[in-house]
Short mmCIF file of C-alpha atoms and ligand atoms in Angstrom, two decimals:
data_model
loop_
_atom_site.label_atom_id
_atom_site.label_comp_id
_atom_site.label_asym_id
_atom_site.label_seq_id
_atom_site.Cartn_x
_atom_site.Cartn_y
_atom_site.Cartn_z
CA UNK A 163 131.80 91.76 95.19
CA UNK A 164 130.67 92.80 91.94
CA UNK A 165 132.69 95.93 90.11
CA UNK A 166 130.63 96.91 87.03
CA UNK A 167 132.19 97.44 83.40
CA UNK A 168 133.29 101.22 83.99
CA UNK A 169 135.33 101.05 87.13
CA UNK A 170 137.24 98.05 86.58
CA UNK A 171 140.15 99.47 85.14
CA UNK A 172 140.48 102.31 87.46
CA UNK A 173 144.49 103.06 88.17
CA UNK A 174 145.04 104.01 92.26
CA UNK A 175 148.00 105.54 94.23
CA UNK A 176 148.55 104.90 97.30
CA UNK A 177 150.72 107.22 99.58
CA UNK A 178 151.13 105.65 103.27
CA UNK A 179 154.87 105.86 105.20
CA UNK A 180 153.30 103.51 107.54
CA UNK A 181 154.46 100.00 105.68
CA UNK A 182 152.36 97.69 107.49
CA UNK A 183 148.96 99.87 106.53
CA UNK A 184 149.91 100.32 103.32
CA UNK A 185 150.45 96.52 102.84
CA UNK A 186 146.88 96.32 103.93
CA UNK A 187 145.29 99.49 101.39
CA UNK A 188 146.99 97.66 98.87
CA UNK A 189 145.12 94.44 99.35
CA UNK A 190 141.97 96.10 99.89
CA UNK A 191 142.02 98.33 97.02
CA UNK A 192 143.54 94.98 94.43
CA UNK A 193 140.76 92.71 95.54
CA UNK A 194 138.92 95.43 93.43
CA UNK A 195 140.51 93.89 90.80
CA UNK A 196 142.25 97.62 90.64
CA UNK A 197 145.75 98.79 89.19
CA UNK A 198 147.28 99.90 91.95
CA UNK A 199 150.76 101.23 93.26
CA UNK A 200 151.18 102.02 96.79
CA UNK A 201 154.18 103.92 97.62
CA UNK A 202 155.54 105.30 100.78
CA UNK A 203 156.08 109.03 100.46
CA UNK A 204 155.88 112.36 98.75
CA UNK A 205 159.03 112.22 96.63
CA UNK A 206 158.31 108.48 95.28
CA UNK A 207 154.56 109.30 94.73
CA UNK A 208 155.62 112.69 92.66
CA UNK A 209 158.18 110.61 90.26
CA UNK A 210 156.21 107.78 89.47
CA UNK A 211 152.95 110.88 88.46
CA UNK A 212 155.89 112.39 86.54
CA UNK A 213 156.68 108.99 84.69
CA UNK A 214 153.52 108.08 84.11
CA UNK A 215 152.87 111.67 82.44
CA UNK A 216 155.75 110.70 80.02
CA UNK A 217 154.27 108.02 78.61
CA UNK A 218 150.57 109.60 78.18
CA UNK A 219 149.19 107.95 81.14
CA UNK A 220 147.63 109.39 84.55
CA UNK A 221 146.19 107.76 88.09
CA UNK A 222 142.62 107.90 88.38
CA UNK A 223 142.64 108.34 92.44
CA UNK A 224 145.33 108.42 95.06
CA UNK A 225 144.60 107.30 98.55
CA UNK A 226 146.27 109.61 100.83
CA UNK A 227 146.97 108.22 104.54
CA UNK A 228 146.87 111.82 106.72
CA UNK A 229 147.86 110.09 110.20
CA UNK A 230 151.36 111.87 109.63
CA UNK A 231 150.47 115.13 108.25
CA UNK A 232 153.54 116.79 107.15
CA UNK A 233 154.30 113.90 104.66
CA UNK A 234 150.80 114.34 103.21
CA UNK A 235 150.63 117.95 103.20
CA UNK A 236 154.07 117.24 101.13
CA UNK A 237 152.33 115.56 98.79
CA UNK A 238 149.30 117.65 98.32
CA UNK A 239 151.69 121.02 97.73
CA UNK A 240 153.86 119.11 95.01
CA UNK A 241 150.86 118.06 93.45
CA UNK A 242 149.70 121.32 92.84
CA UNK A 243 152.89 122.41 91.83
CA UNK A 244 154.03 119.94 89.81
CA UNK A 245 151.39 118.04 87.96
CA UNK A 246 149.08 119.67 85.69
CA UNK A 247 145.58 120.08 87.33
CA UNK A 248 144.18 117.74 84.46
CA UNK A 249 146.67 114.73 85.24
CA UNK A 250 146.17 115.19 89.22
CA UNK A 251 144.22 112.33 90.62
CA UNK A 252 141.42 112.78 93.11
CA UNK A 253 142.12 112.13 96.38
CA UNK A 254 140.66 110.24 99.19
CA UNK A 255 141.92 110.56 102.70
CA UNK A 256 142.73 107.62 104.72
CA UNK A 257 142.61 108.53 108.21
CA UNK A 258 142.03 107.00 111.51
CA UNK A 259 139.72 109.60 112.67
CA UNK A 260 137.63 112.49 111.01
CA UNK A 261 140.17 115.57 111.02
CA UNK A 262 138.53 118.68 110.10
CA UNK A 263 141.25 121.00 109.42
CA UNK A 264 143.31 118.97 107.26
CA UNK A 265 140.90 118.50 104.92
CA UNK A 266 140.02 121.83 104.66
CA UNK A 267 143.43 122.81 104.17
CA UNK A 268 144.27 120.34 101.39
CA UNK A 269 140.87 121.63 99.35
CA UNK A 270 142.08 124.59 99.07
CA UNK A 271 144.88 123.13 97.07
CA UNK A 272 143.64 119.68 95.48
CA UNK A 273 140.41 117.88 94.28
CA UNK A 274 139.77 115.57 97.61
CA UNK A 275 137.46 113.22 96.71
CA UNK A 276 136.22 112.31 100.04
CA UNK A 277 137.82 110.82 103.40
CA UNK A 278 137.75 107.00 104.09
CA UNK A 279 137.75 106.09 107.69
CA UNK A 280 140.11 103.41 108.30
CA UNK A 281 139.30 100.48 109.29
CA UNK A 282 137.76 100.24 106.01
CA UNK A 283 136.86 97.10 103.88
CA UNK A 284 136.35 96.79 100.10
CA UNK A 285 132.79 97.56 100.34
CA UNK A 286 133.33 100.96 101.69
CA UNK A 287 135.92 101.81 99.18
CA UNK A 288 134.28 101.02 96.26
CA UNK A 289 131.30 102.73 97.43
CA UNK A 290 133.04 106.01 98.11
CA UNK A 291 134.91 105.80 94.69
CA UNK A 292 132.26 104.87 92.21
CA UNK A 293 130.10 108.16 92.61
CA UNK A 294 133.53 109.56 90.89
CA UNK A 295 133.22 107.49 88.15
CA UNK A 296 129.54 107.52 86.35
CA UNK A 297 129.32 105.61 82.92
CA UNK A 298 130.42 106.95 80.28
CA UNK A 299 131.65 110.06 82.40
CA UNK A 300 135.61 109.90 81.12
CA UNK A 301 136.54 112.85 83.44
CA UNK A 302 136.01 112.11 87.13
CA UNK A 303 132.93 113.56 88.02
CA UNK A 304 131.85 114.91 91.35
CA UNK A 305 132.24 118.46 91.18
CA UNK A 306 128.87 120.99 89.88
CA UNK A 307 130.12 121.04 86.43
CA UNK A 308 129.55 117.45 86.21
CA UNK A 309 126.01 117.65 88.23
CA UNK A 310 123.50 117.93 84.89
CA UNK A 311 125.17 114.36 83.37
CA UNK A 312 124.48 112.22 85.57
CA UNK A 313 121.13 111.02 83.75
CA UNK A 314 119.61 108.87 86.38
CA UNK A 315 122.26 108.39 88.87
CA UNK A 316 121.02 109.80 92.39
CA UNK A 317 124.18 110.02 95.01
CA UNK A 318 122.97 108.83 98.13
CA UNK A 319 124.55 110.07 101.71
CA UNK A 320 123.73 106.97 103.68
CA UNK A 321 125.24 107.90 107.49
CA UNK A 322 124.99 105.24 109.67
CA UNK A 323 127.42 103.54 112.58
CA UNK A 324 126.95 99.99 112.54
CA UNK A 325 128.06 97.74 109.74
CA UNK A 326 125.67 95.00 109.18
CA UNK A 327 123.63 98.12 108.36
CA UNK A 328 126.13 99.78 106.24
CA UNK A 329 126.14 96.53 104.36
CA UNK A 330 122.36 96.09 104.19
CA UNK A 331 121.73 99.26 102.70
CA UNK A 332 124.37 99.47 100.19
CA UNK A 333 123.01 96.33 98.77
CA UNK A 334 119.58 97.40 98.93
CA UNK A 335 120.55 100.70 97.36
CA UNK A 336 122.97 99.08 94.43
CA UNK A 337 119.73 96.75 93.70
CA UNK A 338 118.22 99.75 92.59
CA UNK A 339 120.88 101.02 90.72
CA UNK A 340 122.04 103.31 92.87
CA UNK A 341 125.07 104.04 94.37
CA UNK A 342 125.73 105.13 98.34
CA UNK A 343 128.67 106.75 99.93
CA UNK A 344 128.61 105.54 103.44
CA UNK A 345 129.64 107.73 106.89
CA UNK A 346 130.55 106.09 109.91
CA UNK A 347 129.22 108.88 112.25
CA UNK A 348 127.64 112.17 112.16
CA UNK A 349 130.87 114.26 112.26
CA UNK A 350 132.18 111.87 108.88
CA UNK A 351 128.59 112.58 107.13
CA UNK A 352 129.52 116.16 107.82
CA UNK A 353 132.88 116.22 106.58
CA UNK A 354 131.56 114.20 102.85
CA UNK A 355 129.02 116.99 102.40
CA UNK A 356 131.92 119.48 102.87
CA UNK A 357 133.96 117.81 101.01
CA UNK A 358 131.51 117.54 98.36
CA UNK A 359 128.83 120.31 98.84
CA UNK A 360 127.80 119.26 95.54
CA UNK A 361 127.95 115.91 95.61
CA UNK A 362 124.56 113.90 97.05
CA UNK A 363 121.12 114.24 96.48
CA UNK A 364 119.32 112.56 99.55
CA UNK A 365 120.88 111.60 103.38
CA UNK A 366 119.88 108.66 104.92
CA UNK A 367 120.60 109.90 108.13
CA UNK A 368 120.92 107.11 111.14
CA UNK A 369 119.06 108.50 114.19
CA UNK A 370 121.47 106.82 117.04
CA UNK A 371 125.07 107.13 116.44
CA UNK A 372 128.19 107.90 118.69
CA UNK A 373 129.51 111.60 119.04
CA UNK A 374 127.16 113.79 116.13
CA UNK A 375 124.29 111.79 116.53
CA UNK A 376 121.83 111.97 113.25
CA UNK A 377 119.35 114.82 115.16
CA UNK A 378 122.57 116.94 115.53
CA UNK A 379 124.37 116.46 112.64
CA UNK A 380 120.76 117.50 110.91
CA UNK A 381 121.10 120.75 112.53
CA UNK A 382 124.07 121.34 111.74
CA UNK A 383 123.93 121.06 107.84
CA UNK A 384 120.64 122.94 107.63
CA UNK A 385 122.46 125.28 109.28
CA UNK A 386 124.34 125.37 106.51
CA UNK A 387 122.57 127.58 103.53
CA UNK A 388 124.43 125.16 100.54
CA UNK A 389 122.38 122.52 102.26
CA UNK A 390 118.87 123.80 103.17
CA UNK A 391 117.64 122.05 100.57
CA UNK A 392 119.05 118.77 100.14
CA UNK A 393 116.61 115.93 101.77
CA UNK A 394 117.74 114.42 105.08
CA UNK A 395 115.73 110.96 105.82
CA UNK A 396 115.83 109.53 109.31
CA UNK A 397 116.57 105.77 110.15
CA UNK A 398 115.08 105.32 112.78
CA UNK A 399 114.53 102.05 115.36
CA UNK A 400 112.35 104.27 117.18
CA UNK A 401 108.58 103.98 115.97
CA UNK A 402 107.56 106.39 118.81
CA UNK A 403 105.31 109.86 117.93
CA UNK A 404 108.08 112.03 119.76
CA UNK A 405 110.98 110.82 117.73
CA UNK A 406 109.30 111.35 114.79
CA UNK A 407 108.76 114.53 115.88
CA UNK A 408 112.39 115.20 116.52
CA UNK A 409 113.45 114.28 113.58
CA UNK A 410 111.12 116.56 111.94
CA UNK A 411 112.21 119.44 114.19
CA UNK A 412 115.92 118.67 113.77
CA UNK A 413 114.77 119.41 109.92
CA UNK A 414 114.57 116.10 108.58
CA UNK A 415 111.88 115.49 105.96
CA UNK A 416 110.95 112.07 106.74
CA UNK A 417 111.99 108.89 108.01
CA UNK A 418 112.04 105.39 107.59
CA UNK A 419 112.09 102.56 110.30
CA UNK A 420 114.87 100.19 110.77
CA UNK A 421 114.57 97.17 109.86
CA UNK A 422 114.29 98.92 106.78
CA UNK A 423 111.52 97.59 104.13
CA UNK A 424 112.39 97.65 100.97
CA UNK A 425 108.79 99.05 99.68
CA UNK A 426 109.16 101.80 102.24
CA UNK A 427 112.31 102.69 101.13
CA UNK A 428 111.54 102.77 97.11
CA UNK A 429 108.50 105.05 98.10
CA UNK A 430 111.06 107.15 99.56
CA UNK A 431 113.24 107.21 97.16
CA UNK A 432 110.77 107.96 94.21
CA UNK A 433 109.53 110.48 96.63
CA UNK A 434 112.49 112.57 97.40
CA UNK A 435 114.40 111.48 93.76
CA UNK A 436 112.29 110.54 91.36
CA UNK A 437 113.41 112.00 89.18
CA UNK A 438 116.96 110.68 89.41
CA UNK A 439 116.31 106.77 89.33
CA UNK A 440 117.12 104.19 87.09
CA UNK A 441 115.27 103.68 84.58
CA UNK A 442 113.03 100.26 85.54
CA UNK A 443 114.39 97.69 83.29
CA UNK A 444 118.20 99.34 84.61
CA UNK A 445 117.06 98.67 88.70
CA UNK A 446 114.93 95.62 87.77
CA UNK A 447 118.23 93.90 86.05
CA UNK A 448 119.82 94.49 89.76
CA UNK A 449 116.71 92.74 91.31
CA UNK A 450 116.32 89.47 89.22
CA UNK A 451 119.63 89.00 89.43
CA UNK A 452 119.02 89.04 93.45
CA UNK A 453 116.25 86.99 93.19
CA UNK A 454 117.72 84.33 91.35
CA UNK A 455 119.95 83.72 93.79
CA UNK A 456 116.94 82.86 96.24
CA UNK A 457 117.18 79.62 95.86
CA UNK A 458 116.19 77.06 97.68
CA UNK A 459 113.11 78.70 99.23
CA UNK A 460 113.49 80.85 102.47
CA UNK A 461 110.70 78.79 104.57
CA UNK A 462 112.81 75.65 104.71
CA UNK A 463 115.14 77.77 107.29
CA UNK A 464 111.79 79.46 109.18
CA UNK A 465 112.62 77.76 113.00
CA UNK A 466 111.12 78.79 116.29
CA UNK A 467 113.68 81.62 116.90
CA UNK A 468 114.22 82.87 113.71
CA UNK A 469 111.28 84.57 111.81
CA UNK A 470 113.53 84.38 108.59
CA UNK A 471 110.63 84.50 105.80
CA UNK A 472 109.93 87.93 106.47
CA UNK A 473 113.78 89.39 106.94
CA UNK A 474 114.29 87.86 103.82
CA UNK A 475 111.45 89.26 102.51
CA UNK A 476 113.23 92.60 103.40
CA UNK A 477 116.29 91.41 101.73
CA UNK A 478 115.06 91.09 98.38
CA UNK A 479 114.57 87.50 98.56
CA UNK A 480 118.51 87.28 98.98
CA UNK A 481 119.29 84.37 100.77
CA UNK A 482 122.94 84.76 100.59
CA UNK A 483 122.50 87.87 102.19
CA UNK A 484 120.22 86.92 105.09
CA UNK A 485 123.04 84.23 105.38
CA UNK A 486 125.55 86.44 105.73
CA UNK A 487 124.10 88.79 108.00
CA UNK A 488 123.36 85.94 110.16
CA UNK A 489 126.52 85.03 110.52
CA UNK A 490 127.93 88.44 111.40
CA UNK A 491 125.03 88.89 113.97
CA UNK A 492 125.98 85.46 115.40
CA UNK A 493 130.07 86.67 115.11
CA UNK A 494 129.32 90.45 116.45
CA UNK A 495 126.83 89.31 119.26
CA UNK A 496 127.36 85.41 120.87
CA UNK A 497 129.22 87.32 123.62
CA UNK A 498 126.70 90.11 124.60
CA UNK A 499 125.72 88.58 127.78
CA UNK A 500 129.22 88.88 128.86
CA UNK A 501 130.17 91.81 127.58
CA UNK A 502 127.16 93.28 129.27
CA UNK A 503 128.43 91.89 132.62
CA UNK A 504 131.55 93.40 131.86
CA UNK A 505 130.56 96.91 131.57
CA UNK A 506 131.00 98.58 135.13
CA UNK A 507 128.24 101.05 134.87
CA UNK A 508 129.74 103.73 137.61
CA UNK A 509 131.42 104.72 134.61
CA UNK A 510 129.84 105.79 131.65
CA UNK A 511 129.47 101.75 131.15
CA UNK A 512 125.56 102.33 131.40
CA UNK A 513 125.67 104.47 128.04
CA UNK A 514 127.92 102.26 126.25
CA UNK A 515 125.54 99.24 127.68
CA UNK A 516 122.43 101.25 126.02
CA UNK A 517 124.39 101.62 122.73
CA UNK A 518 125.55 98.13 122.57
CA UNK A 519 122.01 96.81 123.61
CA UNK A 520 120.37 99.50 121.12
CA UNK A 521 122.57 98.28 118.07
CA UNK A 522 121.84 94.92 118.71
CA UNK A 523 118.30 94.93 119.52
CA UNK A 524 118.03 96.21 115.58
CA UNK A 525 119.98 93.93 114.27
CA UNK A 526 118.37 90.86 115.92
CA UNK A 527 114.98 92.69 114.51
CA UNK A 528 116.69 92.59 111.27
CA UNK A 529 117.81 89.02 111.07
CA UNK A 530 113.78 87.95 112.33
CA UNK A 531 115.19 87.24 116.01
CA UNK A 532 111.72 88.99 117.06
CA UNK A 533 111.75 87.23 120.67
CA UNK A 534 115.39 88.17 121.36
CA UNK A 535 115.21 91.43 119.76
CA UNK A 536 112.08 92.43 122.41
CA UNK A 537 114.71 91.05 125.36
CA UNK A 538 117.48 92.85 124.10
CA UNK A 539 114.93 95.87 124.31
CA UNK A 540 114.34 94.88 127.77
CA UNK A 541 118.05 95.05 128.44
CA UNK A 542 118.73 98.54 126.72
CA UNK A 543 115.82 100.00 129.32
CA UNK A 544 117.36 98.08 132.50
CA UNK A 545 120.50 99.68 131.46
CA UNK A 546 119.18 103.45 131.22
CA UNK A 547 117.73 102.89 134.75
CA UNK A 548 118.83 106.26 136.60
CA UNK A 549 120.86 104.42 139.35
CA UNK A 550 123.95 102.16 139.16
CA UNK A 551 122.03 100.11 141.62
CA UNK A 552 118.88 99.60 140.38
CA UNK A 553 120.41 99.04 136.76
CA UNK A 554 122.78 95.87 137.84
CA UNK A 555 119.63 94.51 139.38
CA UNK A 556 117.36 94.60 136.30
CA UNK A 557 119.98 93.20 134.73
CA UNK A 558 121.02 90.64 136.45
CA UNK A 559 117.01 89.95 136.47
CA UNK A 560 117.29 89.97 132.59
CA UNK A 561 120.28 88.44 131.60
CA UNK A 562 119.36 84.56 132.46
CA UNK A 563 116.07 84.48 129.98
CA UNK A 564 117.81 86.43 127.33
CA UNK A 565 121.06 83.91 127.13
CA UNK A 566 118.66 80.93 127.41
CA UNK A 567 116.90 82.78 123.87
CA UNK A 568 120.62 83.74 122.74
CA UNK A 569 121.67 80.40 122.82
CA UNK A 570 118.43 79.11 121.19
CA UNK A 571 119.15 81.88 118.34
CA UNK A 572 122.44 80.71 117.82
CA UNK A 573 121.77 77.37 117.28
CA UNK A 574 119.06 78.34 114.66
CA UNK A 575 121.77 80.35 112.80
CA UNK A 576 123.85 77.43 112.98
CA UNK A 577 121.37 75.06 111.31
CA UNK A 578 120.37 78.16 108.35
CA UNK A 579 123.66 78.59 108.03
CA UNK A 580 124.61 75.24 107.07
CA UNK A 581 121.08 74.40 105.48
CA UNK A 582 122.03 77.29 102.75
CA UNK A 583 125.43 75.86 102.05
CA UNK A 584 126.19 75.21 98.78
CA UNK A 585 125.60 71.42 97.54
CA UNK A 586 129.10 71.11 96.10
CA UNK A 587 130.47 71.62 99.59
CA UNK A 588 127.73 68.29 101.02
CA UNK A 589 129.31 66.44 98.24
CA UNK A 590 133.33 67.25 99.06
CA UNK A 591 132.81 66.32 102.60
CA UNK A 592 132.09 62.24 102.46
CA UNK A 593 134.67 61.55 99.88
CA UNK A 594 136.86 63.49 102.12
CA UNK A 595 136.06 61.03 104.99
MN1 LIG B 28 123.17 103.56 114.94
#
């Protein structure tokens, strides 16, 4: 991963009690290339602030872990007792689930930056840092003040469950010049805007996600009069007239489909923020860059299975990427047949059987598995069937042709995957053997 210029010398706290997850912060947040300190508790965390305020220096960010809350709410009281408001860093909160109260209890006393959902991997914390830290912005920005110098840098909400997508659209997005903050859920896209009512200028708002889905966590911030305004755009797998429709009565303003195009989603984007993009020879820098990397050309790898011209068409011509998000489809999904048998659907197994089947059926869409993508879709019906009974047996009617395409799929990965292997790696391999 790529850190540009002004965040590579950002300086990071860490406060975690919990050793073992605090080994792992640490790791995530110095593969950033970051300075970073991770320490285990209030008292600690305070001193080493309090030395590095003797010698003229201050830490840019500290990532809080909140799963005990009395040693964090230690730390966010002797911060704003103790440390001058202009030497405080911003804080992110680590925690294992969105918690609501706690961060709306330490606002009132810090600057919280936003709230990382852990697991989280380097990806995600760069992306929810760098809106913090704009070019030549020397104070961390964020807050309203800071609003009128941002000069062509749109903040972008992007809520969406699954991570292949999370990935996809961050890269998309940073192509463009533009930075995202991703959400996990509804309830986590919620809790950035609150934590930072200021802070975005579009939602990309995933339609299907688990608890808040993107329909109700639409409501709930128009509800909201600080964020009547702000556009909400739907990603949606759904093509159909009546989910366009909700979307538009949830108070969306648009949508876009998933697998996302990248032409749809730069009319979007000059739609809603025009006004706030790049200028072109900024974004296009982003793009050659990804297009020089397509290299050797993407029909080579076109197979029966795999329509893989046009996904990477959607990809910017990245064939690194399509390579990579073949491989986590193949990781994430060579067990789905199973795991589908698995699921007893007496209990609530037939919703987490459309979910899984839902996700998939995208992401198979996305990597150009067209044929296994329209049997997944096949499976994700079977499975909303209203009885247990006649579920299982449109399933077990389904499940032989879509393994037999599975496997097929697979294999095709396999051969991409090691077509699009680097020639230094052919070479190492004879004079190995
Ligand atoms: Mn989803």
């Amino acid at each position: 991963m790529i850190v540009p210029e002004h965040l590579q010398h950002l300086r990071l706290l860490i406060v975690d009690p919990n050793e073992l997850s605090r080994t792992v912060t640490f790791d995530i947040a110095r593969s950033l290339h970051w300075h970073v300190v991770a320490l285990a508790g209030a008292d600690e965390a305070i001193e080493r602030l309090e030395e590095a305020m003797f010698r003229g220096q201050s830490f840019d960010l500290c990532l809080l872990a909140t799963q005990q809350a009395e040693p964090a709410r230690q730390l966010v009281h002797r911060l704003r007792d103790e440390i001058p408001e202009e030497l405080q860093p911003r804080i992110i909160l680590l925690a294992s689930q969105p918690e609501g109260s706690l961060i709306s209890e330490f606002r009132e006393a810090v600057r919280i930056a936003g709230v990382l959902l852990k697991p989280f991997t380097p990806s995600t914390l760069f992306e929810t840092v760098s809106p913090f830290f704009l070019v030549g912005q020397k104070e961390a920005g964020g807050d309203h003040e800071a609003h009128d110098d941002y000069h062509g840098q749109a903040r972008i909400l992007v809520a969406e469950d699954n991570e292949l997508n999370q990935i996809l659209i961050s890269e998309l997005l940073s192509r463009r010049g533009l930075a995202a903050c991703i959400a996990a859920d509804g309830e986590e896209c919620l809790l950035q805007l609150e934590s930072n009512p200021d802070g975005f200028d579009l939602v990309l708002m995933d339609m299907q996600m688990p608890g808040i889905d993107g329909l109700e966590a639409t409501r709930r911030l128009r509800a909201d009069p600080r964020f009547a305004e702000l556009p909400v755009v739907a990603l949606t797998a759904n093509a159909q007239q009546q989910d366009h429709d909700a979307c538009l009565a949830a108070g969306m303003n648009d949508f876009l489909s998933k697998p996302i195009d990248p032409r749809q989603l730069e009319a979007v984007l000059h739609h809603f923020i025009g006004h706030l993009l790049p200028s072109p020879t900024e974004a296009s820098a982003g793009l050659s860059e990804a297009q020089a990397a397509t290299n050797p050309t993407p029909t080579e790898f076109s197979g029966k299975h795999l329509d893989s011209a046009e996904a990477i068409r959607r990809m910017d011509g990245d064939l690194g990427l399509y390579r990579e998000m073949l491989q986590a489809f193949a990781q994430s999904y060579h067990d789905l047949g199973e795991r589908l048998r698995r699921l007893d659907r007496s209990n609530d197994g037939s919703q987490a059987a459309q979910r899984l089947t839902h996700t998939a059926c995208g992401l198979a869409r996305t990597i150009g598995a067209n044929a296994l993508a329209e049997l997944i879709h096949g499976l994700e019906l079977a499975a909303g069937e209203t009885t247990v009974a006649a579920a299982e047996q449109r399933l077990a009617s389904l499940l032989p042709g879509f393994d037999q395409e599975l496997q097929a799929v697979l294999e095709e990965i396999k051969n991409c995957v090691e077509a699009a292997r680097p020639p230094e790696v052919a070479e190492i391999t004879p004079a190995a053997g």
